[in-house]
mmCIF file of C-alpha atoms and ligand atoms in Angstrom:
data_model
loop_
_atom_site.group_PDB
_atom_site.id
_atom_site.type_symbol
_atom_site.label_atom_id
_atom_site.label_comp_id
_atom_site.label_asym_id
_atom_site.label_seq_id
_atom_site.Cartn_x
_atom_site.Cartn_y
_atom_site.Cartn_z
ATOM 1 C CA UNK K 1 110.552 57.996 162.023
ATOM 2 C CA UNK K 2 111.906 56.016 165.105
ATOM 3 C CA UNK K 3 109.391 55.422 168.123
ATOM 4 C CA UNK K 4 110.167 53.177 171.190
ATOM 5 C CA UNK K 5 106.757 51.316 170.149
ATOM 6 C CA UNK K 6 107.592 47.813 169.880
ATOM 7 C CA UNK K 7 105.602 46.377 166.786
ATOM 8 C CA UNK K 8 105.796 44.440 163.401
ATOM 9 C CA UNK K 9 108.814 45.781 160.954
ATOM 10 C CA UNK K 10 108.771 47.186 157.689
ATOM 11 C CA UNK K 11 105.052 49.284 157.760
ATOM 12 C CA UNK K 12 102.966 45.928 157.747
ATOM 13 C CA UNK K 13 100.006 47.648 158.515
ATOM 14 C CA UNK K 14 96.987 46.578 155.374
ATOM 15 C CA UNK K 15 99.723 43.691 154.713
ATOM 16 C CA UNK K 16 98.664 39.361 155.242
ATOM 17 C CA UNK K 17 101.421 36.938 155.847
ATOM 18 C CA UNK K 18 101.077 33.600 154.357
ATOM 19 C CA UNK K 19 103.256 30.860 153.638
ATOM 20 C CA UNK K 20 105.237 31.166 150.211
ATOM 21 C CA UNK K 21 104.122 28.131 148.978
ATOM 22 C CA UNK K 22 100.750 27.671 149.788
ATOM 23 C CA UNK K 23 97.619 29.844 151.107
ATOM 24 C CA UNK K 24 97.888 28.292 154.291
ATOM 25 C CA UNK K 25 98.134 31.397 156.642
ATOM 26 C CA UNK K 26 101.183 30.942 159.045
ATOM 27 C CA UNK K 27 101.651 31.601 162.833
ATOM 28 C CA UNK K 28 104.601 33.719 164.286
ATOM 29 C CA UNK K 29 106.268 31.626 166.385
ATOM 30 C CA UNK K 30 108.779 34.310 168.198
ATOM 31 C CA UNK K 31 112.167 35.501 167.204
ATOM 32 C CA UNK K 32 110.671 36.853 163.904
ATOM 33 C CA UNK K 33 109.920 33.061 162.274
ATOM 34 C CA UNK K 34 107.034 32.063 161.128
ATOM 35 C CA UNK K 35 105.182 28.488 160.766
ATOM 36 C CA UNK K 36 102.781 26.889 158.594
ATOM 37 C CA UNK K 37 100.692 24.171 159.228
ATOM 38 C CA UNK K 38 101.881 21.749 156.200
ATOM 39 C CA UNK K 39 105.644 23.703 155.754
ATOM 40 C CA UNK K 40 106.974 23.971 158.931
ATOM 41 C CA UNK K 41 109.061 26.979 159.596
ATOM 42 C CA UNK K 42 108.978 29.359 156.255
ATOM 43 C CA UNK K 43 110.421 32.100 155.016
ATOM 44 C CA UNK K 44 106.622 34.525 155.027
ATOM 45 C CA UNK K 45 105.083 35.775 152.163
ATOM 46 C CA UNK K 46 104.503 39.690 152.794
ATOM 47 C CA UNK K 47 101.089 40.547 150.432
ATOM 48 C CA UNK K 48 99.282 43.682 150.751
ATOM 49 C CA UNK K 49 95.360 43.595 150.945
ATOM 50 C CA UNK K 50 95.243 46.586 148.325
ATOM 51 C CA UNK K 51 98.070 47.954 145.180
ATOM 52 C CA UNK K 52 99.151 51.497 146.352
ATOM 53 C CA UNK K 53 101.883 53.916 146.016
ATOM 54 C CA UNK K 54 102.373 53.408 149.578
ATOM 55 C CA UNK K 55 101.923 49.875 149.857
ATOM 56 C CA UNK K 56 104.427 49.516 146.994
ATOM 57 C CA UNK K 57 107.310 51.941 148.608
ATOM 58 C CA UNK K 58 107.143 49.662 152.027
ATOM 59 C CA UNK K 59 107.182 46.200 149.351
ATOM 60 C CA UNK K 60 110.630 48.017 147.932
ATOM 61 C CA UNK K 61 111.917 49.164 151.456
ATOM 62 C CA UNK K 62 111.126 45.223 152.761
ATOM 63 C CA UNK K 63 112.908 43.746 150.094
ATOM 64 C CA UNK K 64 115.648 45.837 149.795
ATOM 65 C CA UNK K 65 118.059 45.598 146.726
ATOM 66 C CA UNK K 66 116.051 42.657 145.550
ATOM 67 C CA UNK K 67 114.559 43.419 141.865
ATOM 68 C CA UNK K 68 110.858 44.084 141.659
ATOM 69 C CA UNK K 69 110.592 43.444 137.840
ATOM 70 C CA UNK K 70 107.442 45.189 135.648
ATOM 71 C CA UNK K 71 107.089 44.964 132.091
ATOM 72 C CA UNK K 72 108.177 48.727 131.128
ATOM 73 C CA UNK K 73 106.959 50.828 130.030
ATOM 74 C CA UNK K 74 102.994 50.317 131.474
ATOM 75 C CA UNK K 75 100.787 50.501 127.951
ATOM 76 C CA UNK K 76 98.019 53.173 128.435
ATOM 77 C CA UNK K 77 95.105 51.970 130.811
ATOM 78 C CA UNK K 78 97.433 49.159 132.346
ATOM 79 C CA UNK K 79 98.146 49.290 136.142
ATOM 80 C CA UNK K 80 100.204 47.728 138.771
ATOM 81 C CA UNK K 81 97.570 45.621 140.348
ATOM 82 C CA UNK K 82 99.563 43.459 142.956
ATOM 83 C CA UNK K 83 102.568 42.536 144.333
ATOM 84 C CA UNK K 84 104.138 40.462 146.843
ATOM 85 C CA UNK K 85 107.579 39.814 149.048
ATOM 86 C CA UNK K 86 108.502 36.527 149.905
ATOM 87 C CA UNK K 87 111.450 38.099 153.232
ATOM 88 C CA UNK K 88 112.009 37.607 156.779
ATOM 89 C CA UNK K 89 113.197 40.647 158.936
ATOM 90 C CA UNK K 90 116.711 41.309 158.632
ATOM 91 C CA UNK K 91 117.660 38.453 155.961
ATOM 92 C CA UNK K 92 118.024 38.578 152.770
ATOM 93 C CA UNK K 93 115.209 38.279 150.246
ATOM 94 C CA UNK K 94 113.942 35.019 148.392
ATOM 95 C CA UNK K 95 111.087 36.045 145.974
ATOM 96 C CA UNK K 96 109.308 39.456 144.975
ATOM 97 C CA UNK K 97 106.424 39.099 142.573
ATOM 98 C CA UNK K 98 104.549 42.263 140.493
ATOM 99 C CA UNK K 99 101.599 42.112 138.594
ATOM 100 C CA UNK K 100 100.077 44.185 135.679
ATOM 101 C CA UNK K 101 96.890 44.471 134.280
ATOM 102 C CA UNK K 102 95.308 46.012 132.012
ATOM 103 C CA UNK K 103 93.209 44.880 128.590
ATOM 104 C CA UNK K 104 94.304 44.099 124.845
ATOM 105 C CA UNK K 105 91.989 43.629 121.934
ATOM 106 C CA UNK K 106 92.266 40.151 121.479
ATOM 107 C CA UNK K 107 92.268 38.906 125.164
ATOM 108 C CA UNK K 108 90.000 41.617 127.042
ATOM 109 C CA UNK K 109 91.519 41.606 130.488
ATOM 110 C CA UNK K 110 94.930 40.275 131.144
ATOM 111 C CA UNK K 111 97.139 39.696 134.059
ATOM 112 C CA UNK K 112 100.837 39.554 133.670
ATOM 113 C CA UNK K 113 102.794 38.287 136.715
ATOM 114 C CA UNK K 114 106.636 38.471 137.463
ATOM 115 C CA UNK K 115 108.510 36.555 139.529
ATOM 116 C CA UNK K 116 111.843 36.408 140.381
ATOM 117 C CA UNK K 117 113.014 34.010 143.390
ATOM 118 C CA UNK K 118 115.907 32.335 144.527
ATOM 119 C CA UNK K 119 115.784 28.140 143.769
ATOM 120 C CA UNK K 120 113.976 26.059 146.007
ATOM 121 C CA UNK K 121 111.210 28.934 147.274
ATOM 122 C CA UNK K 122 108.294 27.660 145.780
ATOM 123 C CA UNK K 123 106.501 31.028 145.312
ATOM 124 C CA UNK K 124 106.782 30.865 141.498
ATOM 125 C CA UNK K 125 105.217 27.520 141.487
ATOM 126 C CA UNK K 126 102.659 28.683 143.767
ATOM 127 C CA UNK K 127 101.634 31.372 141.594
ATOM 128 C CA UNK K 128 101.645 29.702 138.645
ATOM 129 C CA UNK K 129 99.933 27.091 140.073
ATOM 130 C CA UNK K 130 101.801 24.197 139.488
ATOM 131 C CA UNK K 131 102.320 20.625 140.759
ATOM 132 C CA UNK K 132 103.661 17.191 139.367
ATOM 133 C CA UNK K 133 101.238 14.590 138.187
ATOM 134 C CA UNK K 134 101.385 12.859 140.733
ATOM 135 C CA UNK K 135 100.165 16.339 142.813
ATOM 136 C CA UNK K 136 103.544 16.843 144.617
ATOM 137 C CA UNK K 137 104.720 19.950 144.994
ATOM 138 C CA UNK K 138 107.008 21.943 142.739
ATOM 139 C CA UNK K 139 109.616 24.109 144.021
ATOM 140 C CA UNK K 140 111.625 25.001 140.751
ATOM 141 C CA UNK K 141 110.424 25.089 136.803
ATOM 142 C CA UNK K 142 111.044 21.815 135.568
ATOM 143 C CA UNK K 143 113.487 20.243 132.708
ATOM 144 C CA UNK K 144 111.652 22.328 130.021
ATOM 145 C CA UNK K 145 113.621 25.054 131.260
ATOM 146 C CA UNK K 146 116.968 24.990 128.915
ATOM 147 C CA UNK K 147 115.409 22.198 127.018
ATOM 148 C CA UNK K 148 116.817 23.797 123.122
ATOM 149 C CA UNK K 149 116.698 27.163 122.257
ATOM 150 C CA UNK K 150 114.456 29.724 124.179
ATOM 151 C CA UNK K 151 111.124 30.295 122.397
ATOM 152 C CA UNK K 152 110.845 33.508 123.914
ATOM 153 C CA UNK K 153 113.038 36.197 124.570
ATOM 154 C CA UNK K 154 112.768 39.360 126.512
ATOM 155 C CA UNK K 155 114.914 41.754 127.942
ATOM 156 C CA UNK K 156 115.922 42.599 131.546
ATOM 157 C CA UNK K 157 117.345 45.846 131.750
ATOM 158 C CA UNK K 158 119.511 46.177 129.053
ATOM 159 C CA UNK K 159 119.991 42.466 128.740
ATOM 160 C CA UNK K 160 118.431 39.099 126.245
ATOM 161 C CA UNK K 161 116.627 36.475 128.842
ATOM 162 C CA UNK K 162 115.494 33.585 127.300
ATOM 163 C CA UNK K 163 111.861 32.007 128.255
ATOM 164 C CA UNK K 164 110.861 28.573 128.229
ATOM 165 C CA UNK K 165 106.962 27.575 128.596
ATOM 166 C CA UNK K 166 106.393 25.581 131.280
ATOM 167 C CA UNK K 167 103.513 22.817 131.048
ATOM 168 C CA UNK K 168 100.362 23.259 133.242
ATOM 169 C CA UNK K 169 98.652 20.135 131.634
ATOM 170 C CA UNK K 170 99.031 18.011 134.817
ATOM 171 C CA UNK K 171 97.778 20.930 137.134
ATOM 172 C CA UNK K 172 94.384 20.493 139.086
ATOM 173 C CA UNK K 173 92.105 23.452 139.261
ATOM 174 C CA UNK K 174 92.766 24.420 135.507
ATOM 175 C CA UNK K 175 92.699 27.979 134.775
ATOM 176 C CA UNK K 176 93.283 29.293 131.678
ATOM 177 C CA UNK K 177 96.992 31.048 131.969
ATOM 178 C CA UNK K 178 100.364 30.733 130.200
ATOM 179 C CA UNK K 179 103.716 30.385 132.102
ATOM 180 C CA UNK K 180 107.023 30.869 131.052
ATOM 181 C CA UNK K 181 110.679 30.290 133.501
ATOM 182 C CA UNK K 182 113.873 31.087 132.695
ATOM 183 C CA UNK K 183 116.987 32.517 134.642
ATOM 184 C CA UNK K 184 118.066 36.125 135.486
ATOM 185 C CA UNK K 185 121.031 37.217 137.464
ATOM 186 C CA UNK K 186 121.202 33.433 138.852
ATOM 187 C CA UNK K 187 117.394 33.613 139.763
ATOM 188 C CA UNK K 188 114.429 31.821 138.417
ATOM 189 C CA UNK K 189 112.326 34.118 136.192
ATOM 190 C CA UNK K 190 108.908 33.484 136.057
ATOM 191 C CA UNK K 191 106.214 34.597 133.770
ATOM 192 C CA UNK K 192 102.807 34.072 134.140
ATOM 193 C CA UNK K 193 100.303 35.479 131.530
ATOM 194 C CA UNK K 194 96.383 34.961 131.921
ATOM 195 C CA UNK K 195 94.361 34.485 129.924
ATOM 196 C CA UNK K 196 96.710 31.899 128.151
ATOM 197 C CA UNK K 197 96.307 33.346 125.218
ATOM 198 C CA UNK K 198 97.772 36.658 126.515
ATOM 199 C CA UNK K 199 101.667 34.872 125.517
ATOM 200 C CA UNK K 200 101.335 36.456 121.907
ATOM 201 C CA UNK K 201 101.832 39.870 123.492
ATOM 202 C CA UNK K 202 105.136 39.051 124.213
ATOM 203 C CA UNK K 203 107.368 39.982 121.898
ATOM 204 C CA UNK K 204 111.381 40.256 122.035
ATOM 205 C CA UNK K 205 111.476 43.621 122.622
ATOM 206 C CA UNK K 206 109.516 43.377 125.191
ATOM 207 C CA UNK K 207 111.398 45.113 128.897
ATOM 208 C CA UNK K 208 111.701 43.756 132.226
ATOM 209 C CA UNK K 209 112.343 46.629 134.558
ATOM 210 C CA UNK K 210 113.841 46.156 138.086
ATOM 211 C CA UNK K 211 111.575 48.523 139.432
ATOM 212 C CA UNK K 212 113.590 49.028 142.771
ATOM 213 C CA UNK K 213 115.935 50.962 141.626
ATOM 214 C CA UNK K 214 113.504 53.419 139.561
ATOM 215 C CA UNK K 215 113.062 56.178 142.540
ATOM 216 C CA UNK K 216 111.289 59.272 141.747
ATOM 217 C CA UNK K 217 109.544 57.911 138.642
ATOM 218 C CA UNK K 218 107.209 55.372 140.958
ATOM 219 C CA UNK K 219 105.387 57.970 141.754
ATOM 220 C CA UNK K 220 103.579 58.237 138.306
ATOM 221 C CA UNK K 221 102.664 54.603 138.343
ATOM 222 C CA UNK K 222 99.336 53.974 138.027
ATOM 223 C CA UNK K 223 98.282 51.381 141.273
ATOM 224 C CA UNK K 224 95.251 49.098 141.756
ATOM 225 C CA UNK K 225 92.329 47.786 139.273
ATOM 226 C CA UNK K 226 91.438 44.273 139.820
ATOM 227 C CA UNK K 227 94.203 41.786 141.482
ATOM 228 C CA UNK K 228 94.415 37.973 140.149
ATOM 229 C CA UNK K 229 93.669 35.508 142.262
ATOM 230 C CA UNK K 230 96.565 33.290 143.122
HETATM 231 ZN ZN1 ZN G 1 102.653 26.117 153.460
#
């Protein structure tokens, strides 16, 4: 509904804005940009405090045609459990990011994270928690991606993505997680699975959905449970 309040766009009430590549909060510097302390002007990271049905229709609405990707269909118990925009007002988008979770036998509890971004954001990297050994930062998957024949393969809609895993090795602050790039629609694809040992649920029939374009159907998500710390 349109009110003559001025205030911030897009329902960003219960929402933080960091920077995209690192959890540096940012300042708003007027004219809708945004600073951070080590990035200069970026390109905010929209992240709700809490998963919801309502949290999730203002993430779509911010992000516009964008995909929001979710492995589909959600297994029984397994709930959208976080998600994230990286948009400023009015542009186009750069990066969206969903999470499930939810438990399997082998692994207990397990995250799965998507990401799909535009080269040269840095979210991906940022959520996967990557850097290069010598602890610079990484904006895009590195040479592994492409390197021979995809390992993994999954589907995005209706189509055959191939996955590459991407080495954490050289990463500080080891936690135990499994990530996997590849390219969609001319975007970085990002996968990352925790524990590590969650990768042998993927299978090649497993479905990427581009949630945004599901409509009515959201509604019977399941939202919240336990977010991963990124
Ligand atoms: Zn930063």
């Amino acid at each position: 509904m349109p009110t003559d309040e001025p205030g911030p766009p897009h329902g960003t009430d219960g929402v933080r804005v960091e920077c995209p590549r690192c959890p540096t909060p940012v300042a708003e510097v007027g004219d809708g940009h945004w600073s951070c302390p080590d990035h200069g002007i970026v390109v905010p990271l929209w992240r709700p405090m809490s998963s919801s049905y309502e949290q999730f229709a203002a993430h779509l609405q911010r992000v516009g045609p964008f995909p929001t990707f979710l492995p589909w269909p959600l297994g029984p118990g397994w709930s959208v459990s976080d998600f994230a925009a990286v948009v400023s007002d009015g542009d186009a988008t750069r990066a969206t990011m969903a999470c499930v979770a939810g438990t399997s036998q082998l692994d207990g509890p397990v995250d799965v994270m998507v990401i799909s971004e535009e080269p040269g954001t840095g979210f991906g990297a940022r959520v996967a928690g990557l850097t290069t050994p010598d602890e610079a930062e990484l904006l895009d998957p590195g040479h592994e991606v492409g390197d021979g024949p995809p390992p993994v393969r999954v589907r995005v809609d209706q189509y055959p993505v191939g996955l590459w895993p991407v080495s954490v090795s050289t990463s500080p602050g080891e936690w135990d997680r499994s990530v996997l790039a590849g390219e969609a629609g001319g975007r970085w694809l990002w996968l990352v699975l925790r524990p590590a040992s969650a990768i042998l649920l993927l299978r090649d029939d497993w479905i990427l959905r581009d949630i945004s374009a599901t409509g009515p159907q959201l509604v019977a998500l399941p939202f919240g449970g336990p977010a991963p710390a990124w």
